[in-house]
Amino acid sequence: MSEKTAITPDTHTAPPAKFSHGVRKGNILQVAGQVGFLPHVEGQAPTPAGPTLREQTLQTLENVRSVLVAGDAGWDDVVMIRVYLTDTGHFAEMNEIYNAYFEEQGIKEAPAARTTVYVGLPAGLLIEIDALAVLG
């Protein structure tokens, strides 16, 4: 039986509760919900990438990518992405940003995805994304 390994990239703060930014077990890597915080700076509170959906979405995707890389995975290993928005009015803009991002990444086959509206994010945060990767 393979061990379960917690993943926390150097760019991320330690989680505020007993959870991991990602967990790898065998060839499965689950990336926990990531938000649009800028890379961690020692002694500073987490800071959103900006007030716009574009800024936060791009940073959130980079934060997911950081966990994937720290877990020896990449976007081509991702089989499922879940996107949580705080405003139904953001669907079209998020899809445009998402599509352009993955086109720039050179992804040949898009992962399955689900987008839903969720109002429980901390004040000022507009999006959360998690991902499931299968390696090998």
PDB file of C-alpha atoms in Angstrom:
ATOM      1  CA  MET A   1       0.000   0.000   0.000  1.00  0.00           C
ATOM      2  CA  SER A   2       1.423   3.400  -0.931  1.00  0.00           C
ATOM      3  CA  GLU A   3       1.953   6.170   1.585  1.00  0.00           C
ATOM      4  CA  LYS A   4      -0.059   9.349   1.653  1.00  0.00           C
ATOM      5  CA  THR A   5       2.116  12.462   1.248  1.00  0.00           C
ATOM      6  CA  ALA A   6       1.029  16.012   2.064  1.00  0.00           C
ATOM      7  CA  ILE A   7       2.051  18.646  -0.477  1.00  0.00           C
ATOM      8  CA  THR A   8       2.695  22.310   0.404  1.00  0.00           C
ATOM      9  CA  PRO A   9       4.721  24.308  -2.127  1.00  0.00           C
ATOM     10  CA  ASP A  10       7.153  26.957  -0.874  1.00  0.00           C
ATOM     11  CA  THR A  11       4.917  29.604  -2.473  1.00  0.00           C
ATOM     12  CA  HIS A  12       2.026  28.734  -0.145  1.00  0.00           C
ATOM     13  CA  THR A  13       1.367  29.576   3.482  1.00  0.00           C
ATOM     14  CA  ALA A  14       0.848  26.786   5.954  1.00  0.00           C
ATOM     15  CA  PRO A  15      -2.870  25.959   6.023  1.00  0.00           C
ATOM     16  CA  PRO A  16      -4.775  27.614   8.875  1.00  0.00           C
ATOM     17  CA  ALA A  17      -6.318  24.290   9.925  1.00  0.00           C
ATOM     18  CA  LYS A  18      -5.307  20.631   9.778  1.00  0.00           C
ATOM     19  CA  PHE A  19      -5.397  20.123   6.011  1.00  0.00           C
ATOM     20  CA  SER A  20      -2.921  20.056   3.144  1.00  0.00           C
ATOM     21  CA  HIS A  21      -2.747  22.079  -0.072  1.00  0.00           C
ATOM     22  CA  GLY A  22      -2.457  18.742  -1.821  1.00  0.00           C
ATOM     23  CA  VAL A  23      -2.206  15.049  -1.039  1.00  0.00           C
ATOM     24  CA  ARG A  24      -0.563  12.381  -3.148  1.00  0.00           C
ATOM     25  CA  LYS A  25      -1.185   8.667  -2.671  1.00  0.00           C
ATOM     26  CA  GLY A  26       0.288   6.404  -5.292  1.00  0.00           C
ATOM     27  CA  ASN A  27      -0.523   7.863  -8.686  1.00  0.00           C
ATOM     28  CA  ILE A  28      -3.381  10.060  -7.401  1.00  0.00           C
ATOM     29  CA  LEU A  29      -2.860  13.727  -6.494  1.00  0.00           C
ATOM     30  CA  GLN A  30      -5.721  15.764  -5.080  1.00  0.00           C
ATOM     31  CA  VAL A  31      -5.135  19.513  -5.054  1.00  0.00           C
ATOM     32  CA  ALA A  32      -7.190  21.196  -2.331  1.00  0.00           C
ATOM     33  CA  GLY A  33      -9.217  24.275  -3.151  1.00  0.00           C
ATOM     34  CA  GLN A  34      -6.859  27.112  -4.056  1.00  0.00           C
ATOM     35  CA  VAL A  35      -7.671  30.814  -4.125  1.00  0.00           C
ATOM     36  CA  GLY A  36      -6.017  33.827  -5.708  1.00  0.00           C
ATOM     37  CA  PHE A  37      -3.480  34.671  -3.014  1.00  0.00           C
ATOM     38  CA  LEU A  38      -0.092  35.919  -4.163  1.00  0.00           C
ATOM     39  CA  PRO A  39       2.952  33.774  -3.262  1.00  0.00           C
ATOM     40  CA  HIS A  40       3.653  33.695   0.453  1.00  0.00           C
ATOM     41  CA  VAL A  41       5.939  36.330   1.967  1.00  0.00           C
ATOM     42  CA  GLU A  42       7.237  35.477   5.439  1.00  0.00           C
ATOM     43  CA  GLY A  43       5.625  37.669   8.103  1.00  0.00           C
ATOM     44  CA  GLN A  44       2.808  38.902   5.846  1.00  0.00           C
ATOM     45  CA  ALA A  45      -0.821  37.860   5.800  1.00  0.00           C
ATOM     46  CA  PRO A  46      -2.076  36.226   2.588  1.00  0.00           C
ATOM     47  CA  THR A  47      -2.810  38.885  -0.034  1.00  0.00           C
ATOM     48  CA  PRO A  48      -5.247  38.512  -2.968  1.00  0.00           C
ATOM     49  CA  ALA A  49      -3.692  38.991  -6.423  1.00  0.00           C
ATOM     50  CA  GLY A  50      -6.096  41.869  -6.990  1.00  0.00           C
ATOM     51  CA  PRO A  51      -9.733  42.779  -6.859  1.00  0.00           C
ATOM     52  CA  THR A  52     -10.665  41.531 -10.359  1.00  0.00           C
ATOM     53  CA  LEU A  53     -11.841  38.108 -11.425  1.00  0.00           C
ATOM     54  CA  ARG A  54      -9.066  37.999 -14.070  1.00  0.00           C
ATOM     55  CA  GLU A  55      -6.282  38.658 -11.534  1.00  0.00           C
ATOM     56  CA  GLN A  56      -7.654  36.165  -9.048  1.00  0.00           C
ATOM     57  CA  THR A  57      -8.405  33.451 -11.615  1.00  0.00           C
ATOM     58  CA  LEU A  58      -4.937  33.563 -13.141  1.00  0.00           C
ATOM     59  CA  GLN A  59      -3.281  33.498  -9.704  1.00  0.00           C
ATOM     60  CA  THR A  60      -5.568  30.690  -8.555  1.00  0.00           C
ATOM     61  CA  LEU A  61      -4.647  28.604 -11.593  1.00  0.00           C
ATOM     62  CA  GLU A  62      -0.957  29.267 -10.897  1.00  0.00           C
ATOM     63  CA  ASN A  63      -1.477  28.214  -7.268  1.00  0.00           C
ATOM     64  CA  VAL A  64      -3.074  24.950  -8.429  1.00  0.00           C
ATOM     65  CA  ARG A  65      -0.165  24.467 -10.853  1.00  0.00           C
ATOM     66  CA  SER A  66       2.334  25.004  -8.002  1.00  0.00           C
ATOM     67  CA  VAL A  67       0.752  22.193  -5.996  1.00  0.00           C
ATOM     68  CA  LEU A  68       0.724  19.946  -9.067  1.00  0.00           C
ATOM     69  CA  VAL A  69       4.426  20.588  -9.719  1.00  0.00           C
ATOM     70  CA  ALA A  70       5.319  20.022  -6.046  1.00  0.00           C
ATOM     71  CA  GLY A  71       3.503  16.683  -6.325  1.00  0.00           C
ATOM     72  CA  ASP A  72       5.435  15.735  -9.506  1.00  0.00           C
ATOM     73  CA  ALA A  73       2.426  16.346 -11.763  1.00  0.00           C
ATOM     74  CA  GLY A  74       1.331  18.830 -14.390  1.00  0.00           C
ATOM     75  CA  TRP A  75      -1.790  20.044 -16.150  1.00  0.00           C
ATOM     76  CA  ASP A  76      -1.736  17.071 -18.548  1.00  0.00           C
ATOM     77  CA  ASP A  77      -2.204  14.772 -15.531  1.00  0.00           C
ATOM     78  CA  VAL A  78      -5.364  16.576 -14.373  1.00  0.00           C
ATOM     79  CA  VAL A  79      -8.575  14.651 -15.026  1.00  0.00           C
ATOM     80  CA  MET A  80     -11.025  16.876 -13.110  1.00  0.00           C
ATOM     81  CA  ILE A  81     -11.206  20.545 -12.161  1.00  0.00           C
ATOM     82  CA  ARG A  82     -13.852  22.075  -9.924  1.00  0.00           C
ATOM     83  CA  VAL A  83     -14.343  25.840 -10.048  1.00  0.00           C
ATOM     84  CA  TYR A  84     -16.295  27.716  -7.381  1.00  0.00           C
ATOM     85  CA  LEU A  85     -17.419  31.271  -8.146  1.00  0.00           C
ATOM     86  CA  THR A  86     -19.051  33.747  -5.775  1.00  0.00           C
ATOM     87  CA  ASP A  87     -21.160  35.426  -8.477  1.00  0.00           C
ATOM     88  CA  THR A  88     -23.239  33.869 -11.271  1.00  0.00           C
ATOM     89  CA  GLY A  89     -22.399  36.922 -13.380  1.00  0.00           C
ATOM     90  CA  HIS A  90     -18.765  35.749 -13.552  1.00  0.00           C
ATOM     91  CA  PHE A  91     -19.376  32.521 -15.537  1.00  0.00           C
ATOM     92  CA  ALA A  92     -18.714  33.949 -19.027  1.00  0.00           C
ATOM     93  CA  GLU A  93     -15.628  35.933 -18.000  1.00  0.00           C
ATOM     94  CA  MET A  94     -14.175  32.994 -16.055  1.00  0.00           C
ATOM     95  CA  ASN A  95     -14.699  30.675 -19.046  1.00  0.00           C
ATOM     96  CA  GLU A  96     -12.866  33.146 -21.305  1.00  0.00           C
ATOM     97  CA  ILE A  97      -9.924  33.426 -18.876  1.00  0.00           C
ATOM     98  CA  TYR A  98      -9.874  29.650 -18.263  1.00  0.00           C
ATOM     99  CA  ASN A  99      -9.907  28.806 -21.998  1.00  0.00           C
ATOM    100  CA  ALA A 100      -7.117  31.285 -22.786  1.00  0.00           C
ATOM    101  CA  TYR A 101      -4.988  30.033 -19.868  1.00  0.00           C
ATOM    102  CA  PHE A 102      -5.173  26.401 -20.954  1.00  0.00           C
ATOM    103  CA  GLU A 103      -4.553  27.322 -24.583  1.00  0.00           C
ATOM    104  CA  GLU A 104      -1.371  29.125 -23.460  1.00  0.00           C
ATOM    105  CA  GLN A 105      -0.378  26.036 -21.456  1.00  0.00           C
ATOM    106  CA  GLY A 106      -0.635  23.895 -24.594  1.00  0.00           C
ATOM    107  CA  ILE A 107      -3.122  21.453 -23.083  1.00  0.00           C
ATOM    108  CA  LYS A 108      -4.236  19.032 -25.795  1.00  0.00           C
ATOM    109  CA  GLU A 109      -7.103  17.362 -23.955  1.00  0.00           C
ATOM    110  CA  ALA A 110      -9.061  19.459 -21.478  1.00  0.00           C
ATOM    111  CA  PRO A 111      -9.899  17.855 -18.135  1.00  0.00           C
ATOM    112  CA  ALA A 112     -13.471  17.329 -17.068  1.00  0.00           C
ATOM    113  CA  ALA A 113     -14.729  20.389 -15.234  1.00  0.00           C
ATOM    114  CA  ARG A 114     -17.552  21.585 -13.051  1.00  0.00           C
ATOM    115  CA  THR A 115     -18.338  25.175 -12.142  1.00  0.00           C
ATOM    116  CA  THR A 116     -20.717  26.154  -9.384  1.00  0.00           C
ATOM    117  CA  VAL A 117     -21.563  29.245  -7.382  1.00  0.00           C
ATOM    118  CA  TYR A 118     -20.430  29.213  -3.778  1.00  0.00           C
ATOM    119  CA  VAL A 119     -20.820  32.181  -1.455  1.00  0.00           C
ATOM    120  CA  GLY A 120     -18.674  30.992   1.437  1.00  0.00           C
ATOM    121  CA  LEU A 121     -15.269  32.369   0.420  1.00  0.00           C
ATOM    122  CA  PRO A 122     -13.529  34.942   2.631  1.00  0.00           C
ATOM    123  CA  ALA A 123     -14.354  38.581   1.867  1.00  0.00           C
ATOM    124  CA  GLY A 124     -12.802  39.841  -1.362  1.00  0.00           C
ATOM    125  CA  LEU A 125     -12.125  36.408  -2.872  1.00  0.00           C
ATOM    126  CA  LEU A 126     -14.064  35.634  -6.049  1.00  0.00           C
ATOM    127  CA  ILE A 127     -12.928  32.149  -7.087  1.00  0.00           C
ATOM    128  CA  GLU A 128     -11.637  28.836  -5.734  1.00  0.00           C
ATOM    129  CA  ILE A 129     -10.349  25.925  -7.827  1.00  0.00           C
ATOM    130  CA  ASP A 130      -9.407  22.359  -6.931  1.00  0.00           C
ATOM    131  CA  ALA A 131      -8.069  19.601  -9.171  1.00  0.00           C
ATOM    132  CA  LEU A 132      -7.652  15.840  -9.284  1.00  0.00           C
ATOM    133  CA  ALA A 133      -4.635  14.423 -11.131  1.00  0.00           C
ATOM    134  CA  VAL A 134      -3.787  10.847 -12.053  1.00  0.00           C
ATOM    135  CA  LEU A 135      -0.110  10.277 -12.818  1.00  0.00           C
ATOM    136  CA  GLY A 136       1.412   7.636 -15.023  1.00  0.00           C
TER     137      GLY A 136
END
